[in-house]
Coordinates of N, CA and C in Angstrom, one line a residue:
Chain A
K1 N 96.8 93.7 106.8 CA 96.7 95.1 106.6 C 98.1 95.8 106.8
Q2 N 98.4 96.7 105.9 CA 99.7 97.4 106.0 C 99.6 98.5 107.0
E3 N 100.4 98.4 108.0 CA 100.4 99.3 109.1 C 101.8 99.8 109.5
V4 N 101.8 101.0 110.1 CA 103.0 101.6 110.5 C 102.8 102.0 112.0
T5 N 103.8 101.6 112.8 CA 103.7 101.8 114.3 C 104.9 102.5 114.8
Q6 N 104.7 103.5 115.7 CA 105.8 104.2 116.3 C 105.7 104.1 117.8
I7 N 106.9 103.6 118.3 CA 107.0 103.5 119.8 C 108.3 104.1 120.3
P8 N 108.3 104.9 121.3 CA 107.1 105.2 122.2 C 106.3 106.3 121.6
A9 N 105.1 106.5 122.2 CA 104.2 107.6 121.8 C 104.8 109.0 122.3
A10 N 105.5 109.0 123.4 CA 106.1 110.2 123.9 C 107.4 109.9 124.5
L11 N 108.3 110.9 124.5 CA 109.7 110.7 125.0 C 110.2 112.0 125.5
S12 N 110.7 112.0 126.7 CA 111.3 113.2 127.3 C 112.8 113.0 127.6
V13 N 113.6 113.8 127.2 CA 115.1 113.7 127.4 C 115.7 115.0 127.8
P14 N 116.8 114.9 128.5 CA 117.6 116.2 128.8 C 118.3 116.6 127.6
E15 N 118.5 117.9 127.5 CA 119.3 118.5 126.4 C 120.7 117.9 126.3
G16 N 121.1 117.6 125.1 CA 122.5 117.1 124.9 C 122.5 115.6 124.7
E17 N 121.4 114.9 125.0 CA 121.4 113.5 124.9 C 121.2 113.0 123.5
N18 N 121.8 111.9 123.1 CA 121.5 111.3 121.8 C 120.3 110.4 122.0
L19 N 119.5 110.3 121.0 CA 118.3 109.5 121.1 C 117.9 108.9 119.8
V20 N 117.0 107.8 119.9 CA 116.6 107.0 118.8 C 115.1 106.9 118.8
L21 N 114.4 107.3 117.7 CA 113.0 107.1 117.6 C 112.8 105.9 116.6
N22 N 111.8 105.1 117.0 CA 111.6 103.8 116.2 C 110.3 103.9 115.4
C23 N 110.4 103.2 114.3 CA 109.2 103.0 113.4 C 109.3 101.6 112.9
S24 N 108.1 100.9 112.9 CA 108.0 99.6 112.4 C 106.9 99.5 111.4
F25 N 107.0 98.6 110.4 CA 106.0 98.5 109.4 C 105.8 97.0 109.1
T26 N 104.6 96.6 108.7 CA 104.2 95.2 108.6 C 104.5 94.5 107.3
D27 N 104.8 95.3 106.3 CA 105.1 94.7 105.0 C 106.4 95.2 104.5
S28 N 107.3 94.3 104.1 CA 108.7 94.7 103.7 C 108.7 95.3 102.3
A29 N 107.6 95.1 101.5 CA 107.6 95.6 100.1 C 107.3 97.0 100.0
I30 N 108.2 97.9 100.5 CA 108.0 99.3 100.5 C 108.7 100.0 99.4
Y31 N 108.3 101.1 98.9 CA 109.0 101.9 97.9 C 109.9 102.9 98.6
N32 N 109.4 103.6 99.6 CA 110.3 104.4 100.4 C 109.7 104.7 101.8
L33 N 110.5 105.3 102.6 CA 110.0 105.7 104.0 C 110.5 107.1 104.2
Q34 N 109.6 107.9 104.8 CA 109.9 109.3 105.0 C 109.7 109.7 106.5
W35 N 110.6 110.4 107.0 CA 110.4 111.0 108.4 C 110.1 112.4 108.3
F36 N 109.1 112.8 109.1 CA 108.6 114.2 109.2 C 108.7 114.7 110.6
R37 N 108.7 116.0 110.7 CA 108.6 116.7 111.9 C 107.3 117.6 111.9
Q38 N 106.6 117.6 113.0 CA 105.4 118.4 113.1 C 105.4 119.2 114.4
D39 N 105.4 120.5 114.3 CA 105.3 121.3 115.5 C 103.8 121.5 115.8
P40 N 103.5 121.8 117.0 CA 102.1 121.9 117.4 C 101.2 122.8 116.6
G41 N 100.1 122.2 116.0 CA 99.2 123.0 115.2 C 99.8 123.4 113.8
K42 N 100.9 122.8 113.5 CA 101.6 123.2 112.2 C 101.6 122.1 111.2
G43 N 102.1 122.4 110.1 CA 102.3 121.4 109.0 C 103.4 120.4 109.2
L44 N 103.6 119.6 108.3 CA 104.6 118.6 108.3 C 105.9 119.0 107.5
T45 N 107.0 118.9 108.2 CA 108.3 119.3 107.5 C 109.0 118.0 107.2
S46 N 109.4 117.7 106.0 CA 110.1 116.5 105.6 C 111.5 116.6 106.1
L47 N 112.0 115.6 106.8 CA 113.3 115.5 107.4 C 114.2 114.7 106.5
L48 N 113.8 113.5 106.3 CA 114.6 112.5 105.5 C 113.8 111.6 104.7
L49 N 114.2 111.2 103.5 CA 113.5 110.2 102.7 C 114.5 109.1 102.5
I50 N 114.1 107.8 102.7 CA 115.0 106.7 102.4 C 114.3 105.8 101.4
Q51 N 114.9 105.6 100.3 CA 114.3 104.8 99.2 C 114.6 103.3 99.6
S52 N 113.8 102.4 99.0 CA 113.9 101.0 99.4 C 115.2 100.4 99.2
S53 N 116.0 100.9 98.2 CA 117.3 100.4 98.0 C 118.4 100.9 98.9
Q54 N 118.1 101.9 99.7 CA 119.0 102.5 100.6 C 119.0 102.0 102.0
R55 N 120.1 102.1 102.7 CA 120.1 101.6 104.1 C 120.0 102.8 105.1
E56 N 120.5 104.0 104.7 CA 120.4 105.1 105.6 C 120.5 106.4 104.9
Q57 N 120.1 107.5 105.5 CA 120.3 108.8 105.0 C 120.6 109.7 106.2
T58 N 121.4 110.8 105.9 CA 121.9 111.7 107.0 C 121.6 113.1 106.6
S59 N 121.2 113.9 107.6 CA 121.1 115.3 107.4 C 121.5 116.0 108.7
G60 N 122.6 116.6 108.7 CA 123.0 117.3 109.9 C 123.1 116.4 111.1
R61 N 122.4 116.7 112.2 CA 122.4 115.8 113.4 C 121.4 114.6 113.3
L62 N 120.8 114.5 112.1 CA 119.8 113.4 112.0 C 120.4 112.3 111.1
N63 N 120.1 111.1 111.5 CA 120.4 109.9 110.7 C 119.3 109.0 110.7
A64 N 118.8 108.6 109.6 CA 117.7 107.6 109.5 C 118.2 106.3 108.8
S65 N 117.8 105.2 109.4 CA 118.2 103.9 108.9 C 117.0 103.1 108.5
L66 N 117.2 102.2 107.6 CA 116.1 101.3 107.1 C 116.5 99.9 107.0
D67 N 115.8 99.0 107.6 CA 116.0 97.6 107.5 C 114.7 96.9 107.1
K68 N 114.6 96.7 105.8 CA 113.3 96.2 105.3 C 113.1 94.8 105.8
S69 N 114.1 94.0 105.9 CA 113.9 92.6 106.3 C 113.2 92.4 107.7
S70 N 113.6 93.4 108.6 CA 113.0 93.3 109.9 C 111.8 94.3 110.0
G71 N 111.5 95.0 109.0 CA 110.4 96.0 109.0 C 110.6 97.1 110.0
R72 N 111.8 97.7 110.0 CA 112.1 98.7 111.0 C 112.9 99.9 110.4
S73 N 112.6 101.0 110.9 CA 113.4 102.2 110.6 C 113.7 102.9 111.9
T74 N 114.8 103.6 112.0 CA 115.1 104.4 113.2 C 115.6 105.8 112.8
L75 N 115.2 106.7 113.6 CA 115.7 108.1 113.4 C 116.5 108.4 114.6
Y76 N 117.8 108.7 114.3 CA 118.8 109.0 115.4 C 119.0 110.5 115.4
I77 N 118.9 111.1 116.6 CA 119.1 112.5 116.7 C 120.3 112.7 117.7
A78 N 121.3 113.3 117.2 CA 122.5 113.5 118.0 C 122.4 114.8 118.7
A79 N 123.0 114.8 119.9 CA 123.1 116.1 120.7 C 121.8 116.9 120.7
S80 N 120.8 116.3 121.3 CA 119.5 116.9 121.2 C 119.4 118.3 121.8
Q81 N 118.5 119.1 121.2 CA 118.4 120.5 121.7 C 116.9 120.8 122.0
P82 N 116.6 121.8 122.8 CA 115.2 122.1 123.1 C 114.4 122.4 121.8
G83 N 115.0 123.0 120.8 CA 114.4 123.2 119.5 C 114.0 122.0 118.7
D84 N 114.5 120.8 119.2 CA 114.1 119.6 118.5 C 112.8 119.1 119.0
S85 N 112.2 119.7 120.1 CA 110.9 119.3 120.6 C 109.8 119.4 119.6
A86 N 109.2 118.4 119.3 CA 108.1 118.3 118.2 C 107.6 116.9 118.2
T87 N 106.7 116.6 117.3 CA 106.2 115.3 117.1 C 106.9 114.8 115.8
Y88 N 107.4 113.6 115.8 CA 108.1 113.0 114.7 C 107.3 111.9 114.1
L89 N 107.0 112.0 112.8 CA 106.1 111.0 112.1 C 106.9 110.3 111.1
C90 N 106.6 109.0 111.1 CA 107.2 108.1 110.1 C 106.1 107.7 109.1
A91 N 106.4 107.7 107.8 CA 105.4 107.4 106.8 C 106.0 106.5 105.7
V92 N 105.2 105.5 105.3 CA 105.7 104.5 104.3 C 104.8 104.6 103.1
D93 N 105.5 104.5 101.9 CA 104.9 104.3 100.6 C 104.9 102.8 100.3
Y94 N 103.8 102.2 100.4 CA 103.7 100.7 100.2 C 103.4 100.4 98.8
N95 N 104.2 100.9 97.8 CA 104.0 100.6 96.4 C 102.5 100.9 96.0
Q96 N 102.0 102.0 96.5 CA 100.7 102.3 96.1 C 100.6 103.7 95.5
G97 N 101.5 104.0 94.6 CA 101.4 105.3 93.9 C 101.7 106.5 94.7
G98 N 102.6 106.4 95.6 CA 103.0 107.6 96.4 C 102.1 107.9 97.5
K99 N 101.1 107.1 97.8 CA 100.2 107.3 98.9 C 100.9 106.9 100.2
L100 N 100.9 107.7 101.2 CA 101.6 107.4 102.4 C 100.7 106.9 103.5
I101 N 101.3 105.9 104.2 CA 100.7 105.4 105.4 C 101.5 105.8 106.6
F102 N 100.9 106.5 107.5 CA 101.6 107.1 108.6 C 101.5 106.3 109.9
G103 N 102.6 106.4 110.7 CA 102.5 106.0 112.1 C 101.9 107.2 112.9
Q104 N 101.6 106.9 114.2 CA 100.9 107.9 115.0 C 101.8 108.9 115.6
G105 N 103.1 108.7 115.4 CA 104.1 109.7 115.8 C 104.6 109.5 117.2
T106 N 105.8 110.1 117.4 CA 106.4 110.1 118.7 C 106.6 111.6 119.1
E107 N 106.0 112.0 120.2 CA 106.1 113.4 120.7 C 107.4 113.5 121.6
L108 N 108.3 114.2 121.1 CA 109.6 114.4 121.7 C 109.7 115.7 122.5
S109 N 110.1 115.7 123.7 CA 110.3 116.9 124.5 C 111.8 116.9 125.0
V110 N 112.5 117.9 124.6 CA 113.9 118.0 125.1 C 114.0 119.1 126.1
K111 N 114.4 118.7 127.3 CA 114.4 119.7 128.4 C 115.7 120.4 128.5
P112 N 115.7 121.7 128.7 CA 117.0 122.5 128.9 C 117.7 122.1 130.2
Chain B
D1 N 107.2 132.7 99.9 CA 105.9 132.0 99.9 C 106.1 130.5 100.0
A2 N 105.1 129.9 100.7 CA 105.1 128.4 100.9 C 105.0 127.7 99.5
D3 N 105.6 126.6 99.4 CA 105.4 125.8 98.2 C 104.1 125.2 98.0
V4 N 103.4 124.8 99.1 CA 102.1 124.3 99.2 C 101.3 125.1 100.1
T5 N 100.3 125.8 99.6 CA 99.5 126.7 100.3 C 98.0 126.3 100.5
Q6 N 97.6 126.3 101.7 CA 96.2 125.8 101.9 C 95.4 127.0 102.4
T7 N 94.1 127.2 102.0 CA 93.2 128.2 102.5 C 91.9 127.6 102.7
P8 N 91.1 128.0 103.7 CA 91.6 128.8 104.8 C 92.5 128.1 105.8
R9 N 93.2 128.7 106.7 CA 94.0 128.1 107.7 C 93.1 127.6 108.9
N10 N 92.1 128.3 109.1 CA 91.1 127.9 110.2 C 89.7 128.2 109.7
R11 N 88.8 127.3 110.1 CA 87.4 127.5 109.7 C 86.5 126.8 110.7
I12 N 85.5 127.6 111.1 CA 84.4 127.0 111.9 C 83.2 127.0 111.1
T13 N 82.5 125.9 111.0 CA 81.3 125.9 110.2 C 80.2 125.1 110.9
K14 N 79.0 125.2 110.5 CA 77.9 124.5 111.1 C 77.5 123.2 110.4
T15 N 77.0 122.3 111.2 CA 76.5 121.1 110.7 C 75.6 121.3 109.5
G16 N 75.8 120.5 108.4 CA 75.0 120.6 107.2 C 75.4 121.6 106.2
K17 N 76.4 122.4 106.5 CA 76.9 123.4 105.5 C 77.9 122.8 104.6
R18 N 77.9 123.3 103.4 CA 78.9 122.9 102.4 C 80.2 123.8 102.6
I19 N 81.3 123.1 102.6 CA 82.6 123.9 102.7 C 83.6 123.4 101.8
M20 N 84.5 124.3 101.3 CA 85.5 123.9 100.4 C 86.9 124.3 101.0
L21 N 87.8 123.4 101.0 CA 89.2 123.7 101.4 C 90.0 123.7 100.1
E22 N 90.9 124.7 100.0 CA 91.7 124.8 98.7 C 93.1 124.6 99.0
C23 N 93.8 124.1 97.9 CA 95.2 123.8 98.0 C 95.8 124.3 96.7
S24 N 96.9 125.0 96.7 CA 97.7 125.3 95.5 C 99.1 125.1 95.8
Q25 N 99.8 124.7 94.7 CA 101.3 124.4 94.8 C 102.1 125.1 93.7
T26 N 103.3 125.4 94.1 CA 104.2 126.0 93.1 C 105.4 125.1 92.8
K27 N 105.3 123.9 93.2 CA 106.4 122.9 93.0 C 106.4 122.3 91.6
G28 N 105.3 122.4 90.9 CA 105.2 121.8 89.6 C 105.0 120.3 89.6
H29 N 104.5 119.8 90.7 CA 104.3 118.4 90.9 C 103.0 118.0 90.2
D30 N 102.9 116.8 89.7 CA 101.7 116.2 89.1 C 100.8 115.6 90.2
R31 N 101.4 115.1 91.2 CA 100.6 114.3 92.2 C 100.2 115.2 93.4
M32 N 98.9 115.1 93.7 CA 98.4 115.9 94.9 C 97.5 115.0 95.8
Y33 N 97.5 115.3 97.0 CA 96.8 114.4 98.0 C 96.1 115.3 99.1
W34 N 95.0 114.7 99.6 CA 94.4 115.3 100.8 C 94.4 114.2 101.9
Y35 N 94.9 114.7 103.1 CA 94.9 113.8 104.3 C 94.1 114.6 105.4
R36 N 93.6 113.8 106.4 CA 93.1 114.4 107.6 C 93.9 113.8 108.8
Q37 N 94.0 114.6 109.8 CA 94.7 114.2 111.0 C 93.8 114.3 112.2
D38 N 93.7 113.2 112.9 CA 92.9 113.2 114.1 C 93.8 112.8 115.3
P39 N 93.6 113.3 116.5 CA 94.4 112.9 117.6 C 94.3 111.4 117.9
G40 N 95.4 110.8 118.0 CA 95.5 109.4 118.3 C 95.3 108.5 117.0
L41 N 95.0 109.1 115.9 CA 94.7 108.3 114.7 C 95.8 108.5 113.6
G42 N 96.6 109.5 113.8 CA 97.6 109.8 112.7 C 96.9 110.4 111.5
L43 N 97.6 110.5 110.4 CA 97.1 111.0 109.2 C 96.6 109.9 108.3
R44 N 95.4 110.2 107.7 CA 94.8 109.2 106.8 C 94.4 109.9 105.5
L45 N 94.6 109.1 104.4 CA 94.4 109.6 103.1 C 92.9 109.7 102.7
I46 N 92.5 110.8 102.2 CA 91.1 111.0 101.8 C 90.9 110.8 100.3
Y47 N 91.7 111.6 99.5 CA 91.6 111.5 98.0 C 93.0 111.8 97.5
Y48 N 93.3 111.4 96.3 CA 94.5 111.7 95.6 C 94.3 111.8 94.1
S49 N 95.2 112.5 93.5 CA 95.1 112.8 92.1 C 96.5 112.8 91.5
F50 N 96.7 112.0 90.4 CA 98.0 111.9 89.7 C 98.2 112.9 88.6
D51 N 97.1 113.4 88.1 CA 97.2 114.5 87.1 C 95.8 115.1 87.0
V52 N 95.6 116.1 86.1 CA 94.4 116.9 86.1 C 93.2 116.0 85.9
K53 N 93.3 114.9 85.1 CA 92.1 114.2 84.7 C 92.0 112.9 85.6
D54 N 92.7 112.8 86.7 CA 92.8 111.6 87.5 C 92.3 111.9 88.9
I55 N 91.3 111.2 89.4 CA 90.9 111.4 90.8 C 90.7 110.0 91.4
N56 N 91.2 109.8 92.6 CA 91.1 108.5 93.2 C 90.7 108.6 94.7
K57 N 89.9 107.6 95.1 CA 89.5 107.6 96.6 C 90.6 107.0 97.4
G58 N 90.8 107.6 98.6 CA 91.7 107.1 99.6 C 91.0 106.2 100.6
E59 N 91.6 106.1 101.8 CA 91.1 105.3 102.8 C 89.8 105.7 103.4
I60 N 89.5 107.0 103.5 CA 88.4 107.6 104.1 C 87.7 108.6 103.3
S61 N 87.2 108.3 102.1 CA 86.6 109.3 101.2 C 85.2 109.6 101.4
D62 N 84.4 108.8 102.2 CA 83.0 109.0 102.4 C 82.8 110.4 103.0
G63 N 81.8 111.1 102.4 CA 81.5 112.4 102.9 C 82.3 113.6 102.3
Y64 N 83.3 113.2 101.5 CA 84.1 114.2 100.8 C 84.1 114.1 99.3
S65 N 84.4 115.1 98.6 CA 84.6 115.1 97.2 C 85.8 116.1 96.9
V66 N 86.4 115.9 95.7 CA 87.5 116.7 95.3 C 87.4 117.2 93.9
S67 N 88.2 118.2 93.6 CA 88.2 118.8 92.2 C 89.6 119.2 91.9
R68 N 90.2 118.7 90.8 CA 91.5 119.1 90.4 C 91.4 120.1 89.2
Q69 N 91.4 121.3 89.6 CA 91.1 122.4 88.6 C 92.2 122.6 87.6
A70 N 93.4 122.3 88.1 CA 94.6 122.6 87.3 C 95.7 121.7 87.9
Q71 N 96.9 121.7 87.3 CA 98.0 120.9 87.8 C 98.3 121.5 89.2
A72 N 98.2 122.8 89.4 CA 98.6 123.4 90.7 C 97.5 123.5 91.7
K73 N 96.3 123.1 91.4 CA 95.2 123.3 92.3 C 94.3 122.1 92.6
F74 N 94.1 121.8 93.8 CA 93.3 120.6 94.2 C 92.5 121.0 95.4
S75 N 91.1 120.9 95.3 CA 90.2 121.4 96.3 C 89.5 120.2 96.9
L76 N 89.2 120.3 98.2 CA 88.5 119.3 98.9 C 87.2 119.9 99.4
S77 N 86.1 119.2 99.2 CA 84.7 119.7 99.6 C 84.1 118.8 100.5
L78 N 83.4 119.4 101.5 CA 82.5 118.6 102.4 C 81.1 119.1 102.0
E79 N 80.3 118.2 101.4 CA 79.0 118.6 100.8 C 78.1 119.0 101.9
S80 N 78.1 118.2 103.0 CA 77.2 118.5 104.2 C 78.0 118.1 105.4
A81 N 78.6 119.1 106.0 CA 79.6 118.9 107.1 C 78.9 118.3 108.3
I82 N 79.6 117.4 109.0 CA 79.1 116.8 110.2 C 80.2 116.9 111.3
P83 N 79.8 116.9 112.6 CA 80.8 117.2 113.6 C 82.1 116.2 113.6
N84 N 81.9 115.0 113.2 CA 83.0 114.1 113.2 C 84.0 114.3 112.0
Q85 N 83.7 115.3 111.2 CA 84.7 115.8 110.2 C 85.6 116.9 110.8
T86 N 85.4 117.2 112.1 CA 86.3 118.1 112.7 C 87.7 117.5 112.8
A87 N 88.7 118.2 112.2 CA 90.0 117.6 112.1 C 91.0 118.6 111.5
L88 N 92.2 118.2 111.5 CA 93.2 119.0 110.8 C 93.5 118.4 109.4
Y89 N 93.3 119.2 108.4 CA 93.4 118.7 107.0 C 94.6 119.2 106.3
F90 N 95.3 118.3 105.7 CA 96.6 118.6 105.0 C 96.5 118.2 103.5
C91 N 97.0 119.1 102.7 CA 97.3 118.9 101.3 C 98.8 118.6 101.1
A92 N 99.1 117.7 100.2 CA 100.5 117.3 99.9 C 100.7 117.1 98.5
T93 N 101.9 117.2 98.0 CA 102.3 117.0 96.6 C 103.5 116.1 96.5
S94 N 103.7 115.4 95.4 CA 104.9 114.8 95.1 C 105.0 114.6 93.6
D95 N 106.2 114.3 93.1 CA 106.4 114.3 91.6 C 106.6 112.8 91.2
G96 N 106.4 111.8 92.1 CA 106.6 110.5 91.6 C 106.7 109.5 92.8
L97 N 106.9 108.3 92.5 CA 106.9 107.2 93.5 C 108.1 107.3 94.4
Y98 N 109.2 107.8 94.0 CA 110.4 107.7 94.8 C 110.8 109.0 95.4
T99 N 110.0 110.0 95.3 CA 110.5 111.3 95.8 C 109.7 111.8 97.0
E100 N 110.2 112.8 97.6 CA 109.6 113.3 98.8 C 108.2 113.8 98.6
A101 N 107.4 113.7 99.7 CA 106.1 114.4 99.7 C 106.2 115.7 100.5
F102 N 105.6 116.7 100.0 CA 105.7 118.0 100.6 C 104.2 118.4 101.1
F103 N 104.2 118.9 102.3 CA 102.9 119.2 102.9 C 102.6 120.7 103.1
G104 N 101.3 121.1 103.0 CA 100.9 122.4 103.3 C 100.9 122.6 104.8
Q105 N 100.5 123.8 105.3 CA 100.5 124.1 106.7 C 99.3 123.6 107.4
G106 N 98.3 123.1 106.7 CA 97.1 122.5 107.3 C 96.0 123.5 107.4
T107 N 94.8 123.0 107.4 CA 93.5 123.7 107.7 C 92.8 123.1 108.9
R108 N 92.7 123.9 109.9 CA 92.0 123.4 111.1 C 90.5 123.6 110.9
L109 N 89.7 122.6 110.7 CA 88.3 122.7 110.5 C 87.5 122.2 111.7
T110 N 86.6 123.0 112.2 CA 85.7 122.7 113.3 C 84.3 122.7 112.8
V111 N 83.5 121.6 113.0 CA 82.1 121.6 112.6 C 81.3 121.5 113.9
V112 N 80.4 122.5 114.0 CA 79.7 122.6 115.3 C 78.2 122.3 115.0

């Protein structure tokens, strides 16, 4: 079964710290991987999309990497801020027509 | 205005009632999706549509039906709501296999 796992489920860091969120997937034959942010009770905001032929994508303080051979992606957040507090979701398109399989998310809390 | 709009944003309904959740998009995308989010289970795909004449079941379609009224509109119906359909429902769009998925703000449905 194709699955996506995110560890840890929750993470608390002090403001200013650099941090890494992890995402693993069971099947390396992916089309793309997308990172989302979700604020409590709100919708999903797309952060970064990495296509299967790419190794990383960057947007501002965010950098996402993809290693298909090991079935892993990481989201690096530099110089974290309290406004980064949210749940971060990883989703994989497993060559199934754009249908996404989601991890359960990592709830990030950045303390002032 | 949001690119993907869901109505209603919140709804409380009684067991056995029929309810429709609506989604409209201004992104011009052909592909539309309905997901539900439950605490601890992440997001799971209910139905998806690649164009107006195309409807496909997702992972958890039992108890749901959909209608693609136009390229921009995709509705989800619960024919006879039951309490375990209480969840946060999301509509999403994309324009192909390699591109980003965009999500609406969600509909919080409570079945009592």
